[in-house]
Amino acid sequence: MNAAGNGKTRVVLVGAGFAGVKCAQVLSKRADRLQIVLFNRDNHMVFQPLLADVAGSSLNPRAVAAPLRQLLPKVEVRTQNVVEIDKARSQVVFEGHDGQPQRLDYDHLIVACGNQVNLNLLPGMAAHALPLKTIGDAIALRSAVMAQLEKASTTDDAATRRFYLSFIVIGGGFSGVEVAGEIGDLIEQALRWYPTLQAEETKVTLLHSGERLLPELNERLGRFAEARMRKHGIEVKLSSRAAEVSARGVTLKSGERLEGETVVCTIGTTPLPLIAKLDVAKERGRLLCDADMRLQGQSNLWAIGDCSAVPNAQSGSISPPTAQFAERQGRQCAQNLLRVVDGQATRPFSFRAVGSACGIGGRRGVAELYGVRFSGFIAWWLWRSAFLVKLPSFLQKLKVGFDWIWELVFPRDVSHYRGRRTEPVQREHYSADEPLLSKGGARRDLIAIEDGEVAVYARCTKSGQWREEAAYGPGTLIGEQTLEAFEEPEVEIRAKGSASVVRLPAAVLGRMAEVLSPLDGIVQKAAARPERIIWRHHPAAMAALRQRKVDELAGQLPAVADADTPLGVAYKNLAASQAPSLVVTRAGKFAGVATRSDFLACFARGADRNSRLDEACNSEAWCAHLGDNAAEVAEVMAARDLKLVPVCDAGEQPVAAISADDIVGFALGLER
């Protein structure tokens, strides 16, 4: 296989953390034989272990960002978002510049995209806690600390001042300890510029559910970190599990309430959607790999870094998700891939950690190096030296080194940057025939027409001509539901003349829906959807259907088969049922349908009676759900010319089916 089409082997990497960047660096040494494409949403690598320093104002944000194009000159860097991995076709699906999905073939794919913060771990955490995962998070945290100092300095009430100056950090691992120490240092140095504030009014609390801090390190070092932080004025609360976060602080499982306006979350991660929907073996959300870092059962799909579960031959256990292991995985994965390209046998991943270190504030730290333990200033110096060495570029080493030397001599910057965001609701103007939305496009926004008129246009599949289907004026909401009412694959909403609209982006709508869960459904249902022509002469039918749920009309499932069923057996089941289609399940959940045409097309592609039903399954098929409005289901069936639609429960398990005969029979029983 040669996806690049130029004699080179195309290697696609997704993610530019420690693992992805190191892997790309090693692979680029063979650029004469490889075409390397790196997908990463940012055009820089973030050195995450130093984000706490950015939050504490001891490092400039630019110092922890390494530009990928300068770092990897022989690698094609793309900042588009990869949304799907098509294993069967060896392709990645990504968002193009216009938001439309595009595909890229690969010979080998390396997944190194890490994970994301899970702010839904506790009630209220998403609304009131600050994460620390990106440069933006670190800048926002620093800004929040300075904002509290500014507010407290203008407040006369002592209780209110203490509330503003109380900071709570959840999590006693490396990130939590480091950020608590940095916040403490920043406040201590900043107070000299705030004469109305006293050190006794400030409070930094570090919460940890375990019995000691830094469980990754030796117990003696954890105890030293605890004692040193307490001496530095940081309150450490062990065996204290947070139960809820609110605008007033944190409530513990014990019922104790800790008040403070600033809460920092360093716990909880969850797989990215790209990883979650990839149909491969996983362990606690991480991609399960063979010893050579290829995914189990895959020959050209590899995974490294925090998103992977890689067995370590050195210890016999799964590698921990640390920067040290990620970097070594990146190196060894690249070497194994090159062995595959050269026709050689791969080697199992094997690595023994050099040690660990952590800064705890006050220019003190704890470290363990080759089994030797250090604490105090020398550990802090080793910690910073180790990170300085690990920085991926010489220019970055200079930036970080200069910032640290500057911070040793001069006080920290106490500027308060106000990160004002652009209003999420966008007002837009369109000229005649300019498109607002398109069917199947990446934009799933909700649009309200303020002035002018827009129209829905559909392209006829036979003639190829566009025709106007419906028009809408001021006050109308339009969205995805408006487009889905038409069965044609190409449907657009365009301005008929000059039109002014208010657009609510899907991302903003999603965040609002998290707070007001019914909101998304309400606004989508409010979006204009043209009533199908079949009901024009029988309005009573549609009126009656609007009063009923699909449960009341649905009947039994005629034929169901698992995706692993042989095609021959599955087709016999379909023929015996005399149903228009066979409902396909996977692990008991709805996976799609297979019609007689799907079976014939599958056989024409070379399948035989022993092939899996999955090959004939239409995974894009639509299903209704218990509780859906019968009229809406009828509209979709009419628009898509569906004869039978499965009805699933909340767990996506098919439990019933509704047919066109069910709806027509219901309508015939009504008086006009």
XYZ file of C-alpha atoms in Angstrom:
672
model
C 0.000 0.000 0.000
C 1.198 3.497 -0.848
C -1.287 6.129 0.357
C 1.002 9.034 -0.568
C 1.085 7.980 -4.224
C 4.713 9.098 -4.633
C 6.548 5.961 -3.600
C 6.703 7.075 0.028
C 4.907 5.487 2.967
C 2.410 7.916 4.454
C 2.404 8.044 8.249
C -0.331 10.106 9.883
C -0.025 11.204 13.511
C -2.916 12.608 15.533
C -1.772 14.695 18.492
C 1.361 16.699 19.303
C 2.089 16.072 22.962
C 5.275 14.501 24.298
C 4.606 11.190 22.555
C 3.478 12.595 19.204
C 6.291 15.150 18.865
C 9.054 12.698 19.824
C 7.623 10.125 17.404
C 7.521 12.695 14.581
C 11.095 13.801 15.320
C 12.411 10.243 15.016
C 10.358 9.476 11.901
C 11.446 12.689 10.162
C 15.003 11.351 10.052
C 13.688 8.996 7.354
C 11.830 11.659 5.388
C 13.383 10.266 2.202
C 11.103 7.211 2.554
C 8.218 8.581 4.612
C 5.591 11.263 4.157
C 4.705 12.366 7.695
C 1.453 14.247 8.340
C 0.750 15.559 11.845
C -2.752 16.655 12.887
C -2.989 18.890 15.954
C -5.628 21.530 16.694
C -2.964 24.015 17.824
C 0.105 24.819 15.740
C 2.296 24.418 18.797
C 3.195 21.802 21.391
C 2.278 22.638 24.983
C 4.791 21.690 27.672
C 2.086 20.815 30.206
C 4.304 20.216 33.292
C 5.101 23.933 33.330
C 1.524 25.221 33.113
C 1.497 25.745 36.889
C 4.452 28.139 36.438
C 2.428 30.103 33.889
C -0.505 30.243 36.316
C 1.870 31.448 39.047
C 3.342 34.162 36.784
C 6.873 32.733 36.983
C 6.839 31.867 33.258
C 5.657 33.693 30.164
C 2.938 31.663 28.352
C 4.943 31.702 25.111
C 7.804 29.937 26.851
C 5.790 26.704 27.206
C 4.574 26.633 23.574
C 6.898 25.195 20.915
C 5.832 26.049 17.314
C 5.398 22.725 15.513
C 6.403 23.975 12.074
C 9.743 25.170 13.436
C 10.165 22.107 15.635
C 9.347 19.625 12.829
C 10.474 21.171 9.512
C 10.208 17.862 7.602
C 6.679 17.134 8.814
C 3.439 18.354 7.201
C 1.609 20.053 10.094
C -2.187 20.437 9.812
C -4.366 22.150 12.406
C -7.642 20.570 11.279
C -9.667 18.538 13.754
C -9.717 14.771 13.164
C -13.256 13.572 13.892
C -13.160 9.910 12.878
C -10.814 7.034 12.094
C -12.034 4.725 9.314
C -10.063 1.543 9.977
C -11.632 -0.406 7.111
C -10.485 2.147 4.515
C -7.292 3.234 6.327
C -8.465 6.842 6.311
C -8.805 9.686 8.795
C -11.826 11.982 8.528
C -11.153 15.621 9.403
C -12.858 19.000 9.171
C -11.786 20.965 6.113
C -11.273 24.725 6.009
C -14.961 25.140 5.140
C -16.181 22.839 7.930
C -16.975 20.014 5.512
C -15.630 16.512 6.305
C -12.611 15.434 4.274
C -10.616 12.190 4.137
C -6.940 11.341 3.989
C -5.526 7.873 3.291
C -2.746 6.496 5.451
C -0.393 3.540 5.404
C 0.174 3.816 9.148
C -1.740 5.853 11.722
C -0.350 6.770 15.147
C -2.900 8.021 17.682
C -1.274 10.266 20.289
C -4.057 12.736 21.087
C -4.059 12.320 24.879
C -7.280 12.908 26.800
C -9.427 15.791 28.000
C -10.495 17.232 31.336
C -13.646 15.714 32.826
C -15.340 18.634 34.558
C -18.503 16.589 35.057
C -16.834 14.483 37.716
C -18.549 16.433 40.508
C -21.764 18.460 40.601
C -20.973 22.112 39.928
C -17.387 21.510 38.851
C -17.970 22.457 35.202
C -19.651 25.709 36.200
C -17.375 26.875 39.020
C -13.963 25.127 38.856
C -10.967 26.173 36.766
C -9.093 23.347 34.976
C -5.366 23.338 34.157
C -4.883 21.502 30.861
C -4.029 24.173 28.279
C -2.148 27.455 28.039
C -5.519 29.189 27.993
C -6.415 27.484 31.275
C -3.162 28.650 32.879
C -3.684 32.248 31.714
C -7.295 32.176 32.948
C -6.192 30.870 36.355
C -3.531 33.561 36.744
C -6.094 36.176 35.738
C -8.576 34.786 38.290
C -6.005 34.999 41.113
C -5.132 38.602 40.249
C -8.838 39.496 39.925
C -9.448 38.257 43.460
C -6.605 40.393 44.788
C -8.013 43.423 42.989
C -11.536 42.848 44.341
C -10.315 42.187 47.872
C -8.234 45.374 47.872
C -11.359 47.481 47.300
C -13.568 45.709 49.860
C -14.021 47.039 53.380
C -15.824 43.991 54.781
C -13.303 41.584 56.360
C -15.417 38.443 55.748
C -15.825 39.310 52.087
C -12.085 39.912 51.739
C -11.316 36.497 53.226
C -13.806 34.911 50.812
C -12.156 36.573 47.811
C -8.684 35.590 49.047
C -9.518 31.901 49.656
C -8.259 29.532 46.946
C -9.125 25.813 46.868
C -7.169 23.263 44.802
C -8.718 19.819 44.322
C -6.206 16.994 43.844
C -2.966 16.164 45.629
C -1.020 14.703 42.715
C 1.813 16.439 40.851
C -0.432 19.046 39.178
C -2.360 19.908 42.335
C 0.719 20.269 44.531
C 2.566 22.358 41.950
C -0.323 24.740 41.239
C -1.093 25.183 44.950
C 2.559 26.046 45.551
C 2.635 28.483 42.628
C -0.567 30.236 43.738
C 0.899 30.569 47.228
C 4.131 32.044 45.842
C 2.282 34.467 43.543
C 0.084 35.761 46.362
C 3.032 36.088 48.755
C 5.022 38.188 46.276
C 2.011 40.191 45.075
C 0.893 41.325 48.556
C 3.720 43.874 48.754
C 1.860 45.826 46.057
C -1.476 45.619 47.910
C -0.932 47.520 51.185
C -4.576 47.140 52.269
C -4.316 43.330 52.286
C -2.703 41.193 54.989
C -1.116 37.760 54.561
C -3.347 36.430 57.361
C -6.402 37.107 55.179
C -5.201 34.836 52.370
C -5.725 31.104 52.336
C -4.725 28.374 49.879
C -6.271 24.965 50.613
C -5.121 21.745 48.958
C -7.675 18.910 49.049
C -6.629 15.303 48.556
C -8.755 12.190 48.931
C -5.746 9.995 49.816
C -3.860 9.625 53.048
C -0.773 11.447 51.746
C 0.234 13.821 48.989
C 2.031 12.713 45.821
C 1.118 9.007 45.909
C 3.363 8.551 42.838
C 6.427 9.200 45.028
C 7.963 7.590 48.081
C 5.928 8.104 51.280
C 8.733 10.021 53.016
C 8.827 12.529 50.153
C 5.054 12.882 50.261
C 5.189 13.604 53.980
C 8.008 16.112 53.452
C 5.948 17.898 50.775
C 2.990 18.063 53.152
C 5.055 19.457 56.043
C 6.839 21.996 53.842
C 3.603 23.249 52.279
C 1.960 23.626 55.687
C 4.987 25.638 56.838
C 4.640 27.789 53.729
C 1.075 28.665 54.780
C -0.860 26.231 52.584
C -3.594 24.270 54.353
C -3.403 20.590 53.363
C -6.523 18.489 53.960
C -5.929 14.746 53.492
C -8.579 12.020 53.289
C -10.937 14.793 52.205
C -13.047 13.938 49.200
C -14.902 16.753 47.438
C -18.594 16.098 46.841
C -19.820 19.319 45.235
C -18.532 22.615 43.889
C -20.604 25.793 44.033
C -20.215 29.533 43.618
C -19.349 29.701 47.327
C -16.681 26.962 47.393
C -16.485 23.203 47.939
C -18.584 20.813 50.006
C -16.799 17.683 51.230
C -18.261 14.181 51.544
C -18.168 14.680 55.300
C -20.508 17.649 54.939
C -17.837 20.232 55.757
C -17.974 23.374 53.600
C -14.873 25.226 52.448
C -15.608 28.760 51.301
C -13.667 30.421 48.518
C -14.500 32.044 45.198
C -11.648 30.375 43.267
C -11.634 26.576 42.885
C -9.001 24.799 40.791
C -9.580 21.269 39.516
C -6.598 18.987 38.776
C -8.476 15.668 38.884
C -10.554 13.786 36.373
C -9.912 13.019 32.710
C -12.032 11.426 30.032
C -11.267 10.093 26.521
C -11.655 12.427 23.566
C -14.700 11.726 21.336
C -12.335 10.452 18.632
C -11.091 7.730 20.997
C -14.467 6.999 22.588
C -16.125 6.087 19.284
C -13.210 4.056 17.897
C -14.358 0.434 17.807
C -11.300 -1.302 19.282
C -10.345 -2.913 22.591
C -9.956 -0.432 25.449
C -8.986 -0.490 29.104
C -10.661 2.205 31.228
C -11.092 4.330 28.118
C -7.479 3.945 26.938
C -6.643 2.148 23.669
C -5.369 -1.335 24.477
C -2.084 -2.022 22.687
C 0.094 -5.023 21.965
C 3.676 -5.035 23.233
C 4.955 -3.179 20.127
C 2.341 -0.389 20.583
C 0.080 -1.476 17.749
C -3.582 -1.670 18.713
C -4.705 -5.186 19.424
C -5.711 -6.904 16.193
C -4.447 -4.044 13.988
C -1.455 -4.082 11.649
C -1.163 -0.376 10.785
C -2.831 1.392 13.708
C -0.648 2.452 16.661
C -1.311 4.327 19.899
C 1.027 6.101 22.319
C 0.806 8.576 25.172
C -2.032 9.170 27.631
C -4.725 7.802 25.280
C -3.028 4.371 25.128
C -2.635 1.397 27.445
C 0.838 0.114 26.501
C 2.279 -2.900 28.356
C 5.787 -2.261 29.683
C 8.085 -5.276 29.321
C 10.308 -3.828 32.057
C 7.629 -4.080 34.757
C 5.013 -6.363 33.224
C 2.282 -3.775 33.843
C 0.558 -1.037 31.830
C 2.671 2.102 31.424
C 1.561 5.076 33.553
C 0.282 8.197 31.728
C 3.314 10.394 32.440
C 5.417 12.635 30.209
C 8.466 10.436 30.776
C 6.759 7.319 29.462
C 4.973 9.190 26.676
C 8.241 10.518 25.271
C 9.888 7.090 25.372
C 6.824 5.496 23.771
C 7.046 8.050 20.962
C 10.664 7.145 20.295
C 10.194 3.372 20.431
C 6.948 3.477 18.405
C 8.740 5.346 15.605
C 11.558 2.789 15.685
C 9.078 -0.093 15.513
C 7.198 1.487 12.613
C 10.467 1.906 10.712
C 11.215 -1.760 11.358
C 7.846 -2.680 9.835
C 8.561 -0.512 6.781
C 11.976 -2.219 6.427
C 10.426 -5.673 6.819
C 11.973 -6.345 10.221
C 10.450 -7.681 13.447
C 9.197 -5.162 15.994
C 10.318 -5.009 19.625
C 8.212 -4.750 22.792
C 8.087 -1.442 24.617
C 10.437 -1.461 27.579
C 11.378 1.440 29.820
C 12.469 2.035 33.384
C 11.586 5.467 34.727
C 14.568 7.623 35.680
C 12.708 9.200 38.570
C 10.160 11.866 39.456
C 10.226 15.392 40.838
C 7.735 18.014 41.954
C 7.926 21.668 42.965
C 6.019 22.498 46.147
C 6.467 26.292 46.352
C 8.929 28.513 48.161
C 11.773 27.256 45.914
C 11.470 23.844 47.490
C 10.711 20.501 45.933
C 10.823 16.722 46.283
C 12.561 14.360 43.873
C 13.543 10.737 43.415
C 16.325 9.955 40.934
C 17.480 6.357 40.299
C 16.147 5.428 43.730
C 17.939 8.293 45.503
C 15.577 10.737 47.250
C 16.048 14.483 47.501
C 14.048 17.242 49.137
C 14.303 20.976 49.675
C 16.133 23.423 47.429
C 18.284 20.801 45.674
C 15.161 18.849 44.690
C 13.578 22.044 43.365
C 16.725 22.742 41.349
C 16.751 19.173 39.969
C 13.065 19.482 39.095
C 13.577 22.664 37.104
C 16.800 21.374 35.497
C 15.071 18.186 34.345
C 12.282 20.130 32.671
C 14.769 22.510 31.084
C 16.595 19.555 29.517
C 13.325 17.981 28.314
C 12.089 21.102 26.524
C 11.875 20.152 22.838
C 13.757 23.097 21.264
C 16.844 25.141 22.058
C 14.884 28.388 21.658
C 12.357 27.202 24.227
C 15.156 26.295 26.632
C 16.479 29.856 26.336
C 13.038 31.384 26.941
C 12.299 29.277 30.006
C 15.799 29.629 31.426
C 15.701 33.416 31.027
C 12.262 33.648 32.684
C 13.408 31.577 35.642
C 16.588 33.626 36.107
C 14.534 36.835 35.855
C 12.111 35.541 38.508
C 15.029 34.808 40.862
C 16.111 38.464 40.720
C 12.932 40.457 40.085
C 9.389 40.218 41.509
C 6.664 38.415 39.614
C 4.403 40.307 37.237
C 1.122 41.241 38.926
C -0.692 42.620 35.869
C -4.359 41.709 35.680
C -5.404 40.831 32.126
C -9.129 40.917 31.505
C -9.888 38.219 28.947
C -13.060 39.638 27.456
C -14.695 37.215 25.079
C -16.549 38.050 21.894
C -20.310 37.873 22.301
C -21.184 34.227 21.452
C -24.397 35.250 19.682
C -23.311 36.470 16.250
C -25.162 38.961 14.069
C -24.549 38.335 10.385
C -25.633 39.795 7.065
C -25.995 37.866 3.832
C -26.345 39.012 0.243
C -28.612 37.315 -2.294
C -27.890 33.609 -2.864
C -25.229 33.353 -0.132
C -25.565 30.079 1.865
C -26.354 30.086 5.591
C -26.513 26.332 6.291
C -26.073 23.135 4.291
C -27.176 19.577 4.901
C -24.365 17.374 6.195
C -22.173 20.397 6.919
C -20.128 20.741 10.089
C -22.094 23.822 11.223
C -25.205 22.825 13.180
C -26.082 26.304 14.399
C -29.473 27.762 15.175
C -30.375 30.879 13.178
C -33.090 33.475 13.775
C -34.082 35.664 10.825
C -34.140 39.341 11.796
C -34.727 40.964 8.432
C -35.193 39.809 4.845
C -36.056 36.366 3.581
C -34.242 33.048 3.198
C -35.190 29.934 1.240
C -34.496 26.210 1.300
C -33.077 24.852 -1.955
C -32.705 21.150 -2.785
C -30.768 19.642 -5.705
C -32.798 17.096 -7.685
C -30.884 13.812 -7.804
C -32.098 13.094 -11.367
C -31.791 16.452 -13.137
C -29.069 17.969 -10.955
C -31.035 21.226 -10.871
C -31.605 23.241 -7.698
C -35.208 24.027 -6.824
C -36.756 26.207 -4.135
C -38.662 24.146 -1.550
C -39.688 26.666 1.108
C -39.173 30.283 2.147
C -39.026 31.911 5.581
C -39.183 35.511 6.787
C -38.401 37.559 9.910
C -39.010 35.892 13.250
C -38.425 32.366 11.955
C -35.951 29.966 13.570
C -34.064 27.701 11.177
C -31.591 24.954 11.924
C -30.619 21.345 11.318
C -34.220 20.179 11.588
C -35.197 22.470 8.712
C -32.694 20.726 6.436
C -33.463 17.197 7.633
C -37.103 17.554 6.538
C -35.978 17.064 2.928
C -34.869 13.678 1.641
C -32.475 14.968 -1.024
C -28.788 14.576 -0.066
C -27.920 18.167 -1.104
C -29.996 20.824 0.659
C -28.996 24.423 1.401
C -30.523 27.456 3.062
C -29.654 30.650 1.177
C -30.601 34.311 1.355
C -33.230 35.277 -1.235
C -32.108 38.877 -1.102
C -30.346 40.905 1.567
C -30.965 39.150 4.887
C -29.871 39.862 8.466
C -29.798 37.007 10.978
C -28.730 36.167 14.516
C -26.660 32.976 14.699
C -26.259 30.908 17.859
C -23.296 28.548 17.244
C -23.825 24.867 18.041
C -21.014 24.901 20.629
C -22.709 27.710 22.570
C -26.085 26.023 22.229
C -24.525 22.815 23.591
C -23.138 24.604 26.651
C -26.538 26.173 27.273
C -28.202 22.791 26.900
C -25.920 21.387 29.608
C -27.410 23.929 31.996
C -30.977 23.766 30.689
C -31.190 20.183 29.435
C -34.494 20.571 27.523
C -33.236 23.680 25.725
C -31.588 21.943 22.778
C -34.688 19.905 22.031
C -36.967 22.908 22.444
C -35.096 25.185 20.073
C -34.510 22.475 17.485
C -38.195 21.601 17.504
C -38.990 25.303 17.200
C -36.910 25.478 14.028
C -39.084 25.734 10.928
C -39.804 22.360 9.350
C -42.089 22.277 6.294
C -45.023 19.908 6.674
C -44.883 17.126 4.114
C -47.262 17.337 1.184
C -48.897 13.959 1.975
C -50.783 15.521 4.902
C -51.963 18.595 3.049
C -55.387 17.067 2.296
C -55.841 15.340 5.662
C -54.979 17.909 8.378
C -56.871 15.872 10.978
C -54.338 13.064 10.631
C -51.395 15.286 11.467
C -53.311 16.961 14.294
C -54.093 13.557 15.814
C -50.523 12.327 15.376
C -49.228 15.398 17.197
C -51.185 14.282 20.249
C -49.601 10.825 20.341
C -46.277 9.253 21.062
C -44.729 6.764 18.681
C -45.148 4.073 21.388
C -48.921 4.111 20.807
C -48.611 3.220 17.111
C -45.530 0.978 17.085
C -45.756 -2.781 16.800
C -43.420 -5.711 17.314
C -39.992 -5.895 15.708
C -40.400 -8.093 12.615
C -36.805 -9.319 12.287
C -33.626 -8.658 14.274
C -30.116 -10.072 13.834
C -26.695 -9.415 15.322
C -24.036 -7.785 13.125
C -21.903 -10.949 13.359
C -24.665 -13.172 11.910
C -23.695 -14.872 8.591
C -25.322 -13.164 5.600
C -27.047 -16.376 4.494
C -28.776 -16.873 7.845
C -29.668 -13.174 8.100
C -31.287 -13.111 4.654
C -33.410 -16.150 5.501
C -34.654 -14.326 8.588
C -35.554 -11.278 6.494
C -37.361 -13.361 3.876
C -39.326 -15.270 6.510
C -40.433 -12.072 8.234
C -41.674 -10.476 4.988
C -40.525 -7.155 6.451
C -38.975 -4.453 4.221
C -35.736 -4.487 6.217
C -33.797 -6.353 8.883
C -32.883 -4.529 12.099
C -29.167 -4.993 12.875
C -27.800 -4.882 16.428
C -24.333 -4.912 17.928
C -24.018 -6.021 21.563
C -27.781 -5.602 21.812
C -27.769 -1.969 20.658
C -29.111 -0.573 17.398
C -26.417 -0.618 14.691
C -28.464 -0.015 11.514
C -30.730 -1.810 9.064
C -30.217 -4.052 6.053
C -32.727 -4.031 3.170
C -32.894 -6.526 0.318
C -31.088 -3.978 -1.825
C -28.330 -3.783 0.777
C -27.943 -7.573 0.649
C -27.764 -7.579 -3.160
C -25.210 -4.755 -3.201
C -23.120 -6.619 -0.622
C -23.139 -9.824 -2.691
C -22.192 -7.777 -5.769
C -19.121 -6.521 -3.893
C -17.919 -10.095 -3.455
C -19.485 -11.153 -0.152
C -20.799 -14.712 0.284
C -23.293 -16.450 2.566
C -20.667 -16.796 5.298
C -19.746 -13.096 5.349
C -20.879 -11.038 8.332
C -24.164 -9.142 8.257
C -22.147 -6.055 9.252
C -21.013 -5.821 5.603
C -24.602 -5.287 4.412
C -25.666 -3.052 7.308
C -26.564 0.567 6.623
C -25.132 2.182 9.759
C -26.543 5.593 8.746
C -30.120 4.342 9.086
C -32.416 6.363 11.315
C -34.298 5.071 14.348
C -37.015 6.565 16.543
C -37.069 6.452 20.332
C -39.732 5.715 22.900
C -41.484 8.949 23.752
C -40.894 10.584 20.332
C -43.813 12.504 18.906
C -45.663 10.395 16.321
C -46.141 13.339 13.950
C -42.411 14.090 13.864
C -41.628 10.428 13.183
C -44.211 10.390 10.384
C -42.655 13.492 8.808
C -39.183 11.944 8.798
C -40.516 8.672 7.347
C -42.297 10.548 4.583
C -39.297 12.777 3.846
C -36.912 9.821 3.616
C -39.382 7.383 2.070
C -38.943 4.919 4.940
C -41.253 1.906 5.076
C -40.140 0.668 8.498
C -38.377 2.425 11.368
C -37.034 0.681 14.496
C -37.998 2.201 17.854
C -35.287 2.095 20.536
C -35.315 2.626 24.282
C -33.021 5.032 26.159
C -30.223 2.456 26.036
C -30.409 2.291 22.205
C -31.849 -1.237 22.310
C -34.516 -1.870 19.610
C -37.811 -2.716 21.327
C -40.453 -2.048 18.666
C -40.971 -0.872 15.095
C -43.309 1.505 13.325
C -44.222 0.995 9.676
C -45.809 3.172 7.028
C -48.818 0.831 7.238
C -49.195 1.643 10.947
C -49.395 5.372 10.180
C -51.658 5.038 7.129
C -53.957 2.684 9.022
C -54.189 5.185 11.853
C -54.983 8.023 9.423
C -57.673 5.993 7.631
C -59.443 5.469 10.944
C -59.933 9.205 11.399
C -62.697 11.377 10.006
C -61.624 14.143 7.634
